[in-house]
Amino acid sequence: GESVGLHLPTLSVQEGDNSIINCAYSNSASDYFIWYKQESGKGPQFIIDIRSNMDKRQGQRVTVLLNKTVKHLSLQIAATQPGDSAVYFCAENGYGAGGGAVGLTFGKGTHLIIQP
Amino acid sequence: NAGVTQTPKFRILKIGQSMTLQCTQDMNHNYMYWYRQDPGMGLKLIYYSVGAGITDKGEVPNGYNVSRSTTEDFPLRLELAAPSQTSVYFCASSSASGTYETQYFGPGTRLLVL
């Protein structure tokens, strides 16, 4: 199975409300996590990242929370706007035999739908 | 600054045909990656490169080949196209600053094999 996954395939929220998108990971050795936003027909766009030595990190209207005890990651989007409509992926950094980062392991994604 | 560019944007292939998907980055990144994304799924790593002349397999390398002759370019080759290779292909790059490396993605190439 997938080592990084999301709980809900679709999340519908009212414009102006806060959105919370969840993600579970299974590799306890993972130490770097990233949230990407993918709009229709485009490549993933970096939103925010967090290292395993942190529990919380804030950006502009976005907050990522990391709970290593239960291997859970969440993305909070404040005051959701129509432009936030997209698929959101969490990803964790993978490592090669030499110890260097060699790619990302993605979950299936959550489709965030903004209702007016 | 163009970032990561990919060509073509869309291509239809017949079974057994071959093609090369092009990827170029202008950020002087050492690390480059190829992913595929099937409908409704996350991205899966096909091949990666940690620098010119160095490539290695990812999670789903079968049916593909890569080369890295320059820092900027990382083409992906399909030798005998199969319907199972119908997907959207994304190229990405990141700097070699350590293990915490943000990857930047290109716009993707949509491939249909009939």
CSV table of C-alpha atoms in Angstrom, one decimal:
chain,number,residue,atom,x,y,z
A,1,GLY,CA,0.0,0.0,0.0
A,2,GLU,CA,0.9,3.6,-0.1
A,3,SER,CA,3.1,4.9,2.7
A,4,VAL,CA,1.5,8.4,2.5
A,5,GLY,CA,-2.2,8.7,2.2
A,6,LEU,CA,-5.1,11.0,2.8
A,7,HIS,CA,-8.3,10.3,4.8
A,8,LEU,CA,-10.9,12.0,2.5
A,9,PRO,CA,-10.9,12.1,-1.3
A,10,THR,CA,-13.2,15.2,-1.4
A,11,LEU,CA,-13.7,18.1,1.0
A,12,SER,CA,-16.3,20.7,0.4
A,13,VAL,CA,-16.2,23.9,2.3
A,14,GLN,CA,-18.0,27.3,2.2
A,15,GLU,CA,-16.1,30.2,0.9
A,16,GLY,CA,-14.6,32.1,3.9
A,17,ASP,CA,-14.5,29.1,6.2
A,18,ASN,CA,-11.4,27.3,7.3
A,19,SER,CA,-10.3,24.1,5.6
A,20,ILE,CA,-8.5,21.2,7.2
A,21,ILE,CA,-7.0,18.5,5.1
A,22,ASN,CA,-5.6,15.4,6.8
A,23,CYS,CA,-2.9,13.0,5.9
A,24,ALA,CA,-1.5,9.8,7.5
A,25,TYR,CA,1.9,8.4,6.9
A,26,SER,CA,3.3,5.0,7.7
A,27,ASN,CA,7.0,5.4,7.6
A,28,SER,CA,8.2,6.5,11.1
A,29,ALA,CA,11.6,7.3,9.7
A,30,SER,CA,10.2,10.0,7.4
A,31,ASP,CA,11.6,13.4,8.5
A,32,TYR,CA,10.4,15.8,5.9
A,33,PHE,CA,6.9,16.5,4.7
A,34,ILE,CA,5.5,18.7,2.0
A,35,TRP,CA,2.1,19.9,1.0
A,36,TYR,CA,1.4,20.5,-2.7
A,37,LYS,CA,-1.5,22.1,-4.5
A,38,GLN,CA,-2.4,20.9,-7.9
A,39,GLU,CA,-4.8,22.8,-10.1
A,40,SER,CA,-6.5,21.1,-13.0
A,41,GLY,CA,-4.0,20.6,-15.9
A,42,LYS,CA,-1.0,21.9,-14.0
A,43,GLY,CA,1.9,20.5,-12.1
A,44,PRO,CA,2.0,20.3,-8.3
A,45,GLN,CA,2.8,23.6,-6.7
A,46,PHE,CA,4.7,23.8,-3.4
A,47,ILE,CA,2.6,25.2,-0.5
A,48,ILE,CA,4.5,24.5,2.7
A,49,ASP,CA,6.8,22.0,4.3
A,50,ILE,CA,7.8,20.9,7.7
A,51,ARG,CA,10.6,18.9,9.2
A,52,SER,CA,10.2,16.2,11.8
A,53,ASN,CA,11.8,18.3,14.5
A,54,MET,CA,8.8,20.7,14.3
A,55,ASP,CA,5.2,20.3,15.3
A,56,LYS,CA,3.8,23.3,13.5
A,57,ARG,CA,4.7,25.7,10.8
A,58,GLN,CA,2.8,28.7,9.5
A,59,GLY,CA,2.7,30.4,6.1
A,60,GLN,CA,0.4,32.9,4.5
A,61,ARG,CA,-3.1,31.6,5.3
A,62,VAL,CA,-1.8,28.1,5.7
A,63,THR,CA,-0.6,26.1,8.7
A,64,VAL,CA,0.8,22.6,8.7
A,65,LEU,CA,0.6,20.5,11.8
A,66,LEU,CA,2.7,17.3,12.4
A,67,ASN,CA,1.9,14.7,15.0
A,68,LYS,CA,4.7,12.2,15.0
A,69,THR,CA,3.1,10.1,17.7
A,70,VAL,CA,0.2,9.1,15.5
A,71,LYS,CA,2.0,9.8,12.2
A,72,HIS,CA,-0.5,12.4,11.1
A,73,LEU,CA,-0.1,15.5,9.1
A,74,SER,CA,-2.7,18.2,8.4
A,75,LEU,CA,-3.0,21.3,6.3
A,76,GLN,CA,-5.1,24.2,7.5
A,77,ILE,CA,-6.2,26.9,5.1
A,78,ALA,CA,-7.7,30.0,6.7
A,79,ALA,CA,-10.6,31.9,5.1
A,80,THR,CA,-10.8,29.6,2.1
A,81,GLN,CA,-11.1,31.4,-1.3
A,82,PRO,CA,-12.3,30.2,-4.7
A,83,GLY,CA,-8.7,30.1,-5.8
A,84,ASP,CA,-8.0,27.4,-3.2
A,85,SER,CA,-10.0,24.9,-5.2
A,86,ALA,CA,-7.6,22.2,-6.2
A,87,VAL,CA,-6.3,18.8,-5.3
A,88,TYR,CA,-4.0,18.8,-2.3
A,89,PHE,CA,-1.3,16.2,-1.8
A,90,CYS,CA,0.9,15.5,1.1
A,91,ALA,CA,4.3,14.0,0.4
A,92,GLU,CA,7.2,12.7,2.3
A,93,ASN,CA,10.8,12.7,1.3
A,94,GLY,CA,12.3,9.4,0.2
A,95,TYR,CA,15.9,8.3,0.6
A,96,GLY,CA,18.2,6.3,-1.6
A,97,ALA,CA,21.0,3.9,-0.7
A,98,GLY,CA,23.4,6.7,-0.4
A,99,GLY,CA,21.2,8.5,2.1
A,100,GLY,CA,20.4,11.4,-0.1
A,101,ALA,CA,16.9,12.5,-0.9
A,102,VAL,CA,15.7,10.7,-4.1
A,103,GLY,CA,12.2,11.7,-4.6
A,104,LEU,CA,8.8,12.1,-2.9
A,105,THR,CA,6.2,9.6,-1.9
A,106,PHE,CA,2.7,11.0,-2.6
A,107,GLY,CA,-0.7,10.2,-1.3
A,108,LYS,CA,-3.7,10.1,-3.5
A,109,GLY,CA,-4.8,13.6,-2.9
A,110,THR,CA,-7.8,15.4,-1.5
A,111,HIS,CA,-10.0,17.5,-3.8
A,112,LEU,CA,-11.0,20.7,-2.1
A,113,ILE,CA,-14.2,22.2,-3.4
A,114,ILE,CA,-15.2,25.7,-2.5
A,115,GLN,CA,-18.8,26.5,-2.4
A,116,PRO,CA,-20.0,30.1,-2.7
B,1,ASN,CA,13.1,32.6,-14.7
B,2,ALA,CA,11.3,29.7,-16.5
B,3,GLY,CA,11.8,27.0,-13.8
B,4,VAL,CA,11.1,23.5,-15.1
B,5,THR,CA,9.8,23.2,-18.7
B,6,GLN,CA,8.4,20.1,-20.4
B,7,THR,CA,7.6,19.3,-24.0
B,8,PRO,CA,5.4,18.2,-25.6
B,9,LYS,CA,2.3,19.1,-23.6
B,10,PHE,CA,0.2,16.3,-25.1
B,11,ARG,CA,1.0,13.4,-27.3
B,12,ILE,CA,-0.9,10.4,-28.7
B,13,LEU,CA,1.1,7.3,-29.5
B,14,LYS,CA,0.3,4.0,-31.1
B,15,ILE,CA,1.2,0.8,-29.3
B,16,GLY,CA,4.9,-0.1,-30.0
B,17,GLN,CA,5.9,3.4,-30.9
B,18,SER,CA,8.7,5.3,-29.1
B,19,MET,CA,9.1,8.8,-28.0
B,20,THR,CA,11.2,11.1,-25.8
B,21,LEU,CA,9.7,13.4,-23.2
B,22,GLN,CA,11.8,16.5,-22.8
B,23,CYS,CA,12.6,18.2,-19.5
B,24,THR,CA,14.7,21.3,-18.9
B,25,GLN,CA,15.4,23.3,-15.8
B,26,ASP,CA,17.2,26.6,-15.5
B,27,MET,CA,17.7,26.7,-11.7
B,28,ASN,CA,21.0,24.9,-11.8
B,29,HIS,CA,19.6,22.1,-9.7
B,30,ASN,CA,21.5,18.9,-9.4
B,31,TYR,CA,18.6,16.7,-8.6
B,32,MET,CA,16.0,15.9,-11.3
B,33,TYR,CA,13.1,13.5,-11.2
B,34,TRP,CA,10.4,11.9,-13.4
B,35,TYR,CA,7.0,11.0,-12.0
B,36,ARG,CA,3.9,9.7,-13.5
B,37,GLN,CA,0.4,10.4,-12.3
B,38,ASP,CA,-2.5,8.1,-13.2
B,39,PRO,CA,-6.1,9.4,-12.9
B,40,GLY,CA,-7.2,10.1,-9.3
B,41,MET,CA,-3.8,9.0,-8.0
B,42,GLY,CA,-0.7,10.6,-6.5
B,43,LEU,CA,2.6,10.8,-8.3
B,44,LYS,CA,4.9,7.8,-8.5
B,45,LEU,CA,8.6,8.1,-9.1
B,46,ILE,CA,10.0,6.6,-12.3
B,47,TYR,CA,13.6,7.7,-12.4
B,48,TYR,CA,15.8,10.2,-10.8
B,49,SER,CA,19.2,11.8,-11.2
B,50,VAL,CA,21.5,13.3,-8.6
B,51,GLY,CA,23.7,15.0,-11.2
B,52,ALA,CA,25.0,14.9,-14.8
B,53,GLY,CA,25.9,11.3,-15.7
B,54,ILE,CA,24.2,9.8,-12.7
B,55,THR,CA,20.7,8.2,-12.9
B,56,ASP,CA,18.8,5.6,-10.9
B,57,LYS,CA,15.5,3.8,-10.8
B,58,GLY,CA,12.5,4.9,-8.8
B,59,GLU,CA,9.4,3.0,-7.9
B,60,VAL,CA,8.1,2.3,-11.4
B,61,PRO,CA,11.0,2.3,-13.9
B,62,ASN,CA,9.9,-0.6,-16.2
B,63,GLY,CA,9.3,0.5,-19.8
B,64,TYR,CA,11.3,3.7,-19.4
B,65,ASN,CA,14.9,4.9,-19.8
B,66,VAL,CA,16.6,8.2,-18.9
B,67,SER,CA,19.9,10.0,-19.5
B,68,ARG,CA,21.5,13.0,-17.9
B,69,SER,CA,24.2,14.5,-20.1
B,70,THR,CA,23.9,18.0,-18.8
B,71,THR,CA,22.7,19.6,-15.5
B,72,GLU,CA,19.8,21.3,-17.3
B,73,ASP,CA,18.2,18.4,-19.3
B,74,PHE,CA,16.7,15.1,-18.2
B,75,PRO,CA,14.8,13.4,-21.0
B,76,LEU,CA,12.6,10.4,-20.5
B,77,ARG,CA,12.5,7.7,-23.2
B,78,LEU,CA,9.6,5.3,-23.9
B,79,GLU,CA,10.9,2.6,-26.3
B,80,LEU,CA,7.8,0.4,-26.9
B,81,ALA,CA,4.7,2.3,-25.8
B,82,ALA,CA,2.0,0.3,-24.1
B,83,PRO,CA,-1.5,1.3,-23.0
B,84,SER,CA,-0.4,1.0,-19.4
B,85,GLN,CA,1.9,4.0,-20.0
B,86,THR,CA,-1.1,6.3,-20.6
B,87,SER,CA,-0.6,8.9,-17.9
B,88,VAL,CA,0.5,12.4,-17.1
B,89,TYR,CA,4.3,12.7,-16.7
B,90,PHE,CA,5.8,15.3,-14.5
B,91,CYS,CA,9.4,16.3,-14.3
B,92,ALA,CA,10.8,18.0,-11.2
B,93,SER,CA,14.1,19.4,-9.9
B,94,SER,CA,15.6,20.3,-6.6
B,95,SER,CA,18.9,21.7,-5.3
B,96,ALA,CA,21.5,19.5,-3.7
B,97,SER,CA,21.5,21.4,-0.4
B,98,GLY,CA,20.7,18.4,1.7
B,99,THR,CA,17.9,16.0,2.4
B,100,TYR,CA,15.3,18.7,3.0
B,101,GLU,CA,14.8,19.8,-0.6
B,102,THR,CA,11.7,21.3,-2.1
B,103,GLN,CA,11.0,19.9,-5.5
B,104,TYR,CA,9.7,22.2,-8.2
B,105,PHE,CA,7.5,20.6,-10.9
B,106,GLY,CA,7.0,21.3,-14.6
B,107,PRO,CA,3.5,21.6,-16.1
B,108,GLY,CA,3.4,18.0,-17.3
B,109,THR,CA,3.1,16.0,-20.5
B,110,ARG,CA,-0.2,14.1,-21.1
B,111,LEU,CA,0.4,10.9,-23.0
B,112,LEU,CA,-2.2,8.7,-24.5
B,113,VAL,CA,-1.2,5.3,-25.9
B,114,LEU,CA,-3.8,3.6,-28.2
